[in-house]
């Protein structure tokens, strides 16, 4: 059985007070669920979030990390620092990091390998741009992103990987992939992993969908057999919306 996961990527939103207020509202309203529930606040609020969520089912995860364990990398954060404050899962490869911070497949491969090496669970994000889909290259692009960043990894680390397919054209645009488009791509991803590794690994990896998931469309997207949950941006900043999305799973 694959884990069902609903994760909120808060991106560069919420100062300290807003973080605490949202966490306490979420904790109070959290429905009973078998799904894993995660939130990714900004770096400066990670340790505080871990402290406020002691004993809660909600897990705090990070949005990014550097591949080096320490050293002269001004402004960066290491996996060791995350583990040290009780954060053991990190988003890597978000399209905003690729687009605005020059993160290439090569850099991401280093980040993923380093995170896994240090015992950090990786939520790896990838997805095609609008032009890729329009030119019917979306499967090729996704396959390349997976291959370049993940397929040199040893089979044994795959239990520590969560995948998040986020088509760039659906992020923050209000336009979402249709449930059929999501299912088609998720099945392709699972099949690609089965070919690169084996079907046991492919069957066990959770593949989340991200891109304008809202309370109104979550249920239908999550009902697809290869969609194991969602990575939620905007709607995760509103407690009632995030809670409704959790209920949808
Ligand atoms: P939105 O839900 O705001 O489209 O963002 C999705 C996302 O980028 C999550 O990582």
PDB file of C-alpha atoms in Angstrom, residues 2-3 5 126 161-165 182 185-191 193 202 204-209 226-230:
ATOM      1  CA  UNK A   2       1.308   3.414  -0.944  1.00  0.00           C
ATOM      2  CA  UNK A   3       1.138   6.314   1.519  1.00  0.00           C
ATOM      3  CA  UNK A   5       0.034  12.378   1.320  1.00  0.00           C
ATOM      4  CA  UNK A 126       9.197  17.929 -11.664  1.00  0.00           C
ATOM      5  CA  UNK A 161      11.466   9.220  -2.200  1.00  0.00           C
ATOM      6  CA  UNK A 162       8.112  10.896  -2.768  1.00  0.00           C
ATOM      7  CA  UNK A 163       7.376  12.234  -6.239  1.00  0.00           C
ATOM      8  CA  UNK A 164       5.375  15.372  -6.975  1.00  0.00           C
ATOM      9  CA  UNK A 165       4.329  15.898 -10.572  1.00  0.00           C
ATOM     10  CA  UNK A 182      -2.990  13.790 -14.168  1.00  0.00           C
ATOM     11  CA  UNK A 185       1.016  11.291 -16.576  1.00  0.00           C
ATOM     12  CA  UNK A 186       1.135   9.526 -13.196  1.00  0.00           C
ATOM     13  CA  UNK A 187       0.682   6.159 -14.886  1.00  0.00           C
ATOM     14  CA  UNK A 188       3.464   7.082 -17.319  1.00  0.00           C
ATOM     15  CA  UNK A 189       5.734   8.041 -14.403  1.00  0.00           C
ATOM     16  CA  UNK A 190       5.047   4.774 -12.598  1.00  0.00           C
ATOM     17  CA  UNK A 191       5.697   2.828 -15.761  1.00  0.00           C
ATOM     18  CA  UNK A 193      10.132   3.822 -12.888  1.00  0.00           C
ATOM     19  CA  UNK A 202       7.133   1.683  -8.949  1.00  0.00           C
ATOM     20  CA  UNK A 204       5.298   1.586  -3.754  1.00  0.00           C
ATOM     21  CA  UNK A 205       6.301   5.163  -4.593  1.00  0.00           C
ATOM     22  CA  UNK A 206       3.743   7.848  -3.772  1.00  0.00           C
ATOM     23  CA  UNK A 207       3.171  10.227  -6.671  1.00  0.00           C
ATOM     24  CA  UNK A 208       1.501  13.504  -5.724  1.00  0.00           C
ATOM     25  CA  UNK A 209      -0.111  15.939  -8.113  1.00  0.00           C
ATOM     26  CA  UNK A 226      -2.109   6.592  -9.675  1.00  0.00           C
ATOM     27  CA  UNK A 227      -2.602   9.894  -7.854  1.00  0.00           C
ATOM     28  CA  UNK A 228      -1.550   9.392  -4.244  1.00  0.00           C
ATOM     29  CA  UNK A 229      -2.193  12.888  -2.960  1.00  0.00           C
ATOM     30  CA  UNK A 230      -1.313  16.483  -3.603  1.00  0.00           C
TER      31      UNK A 230
END
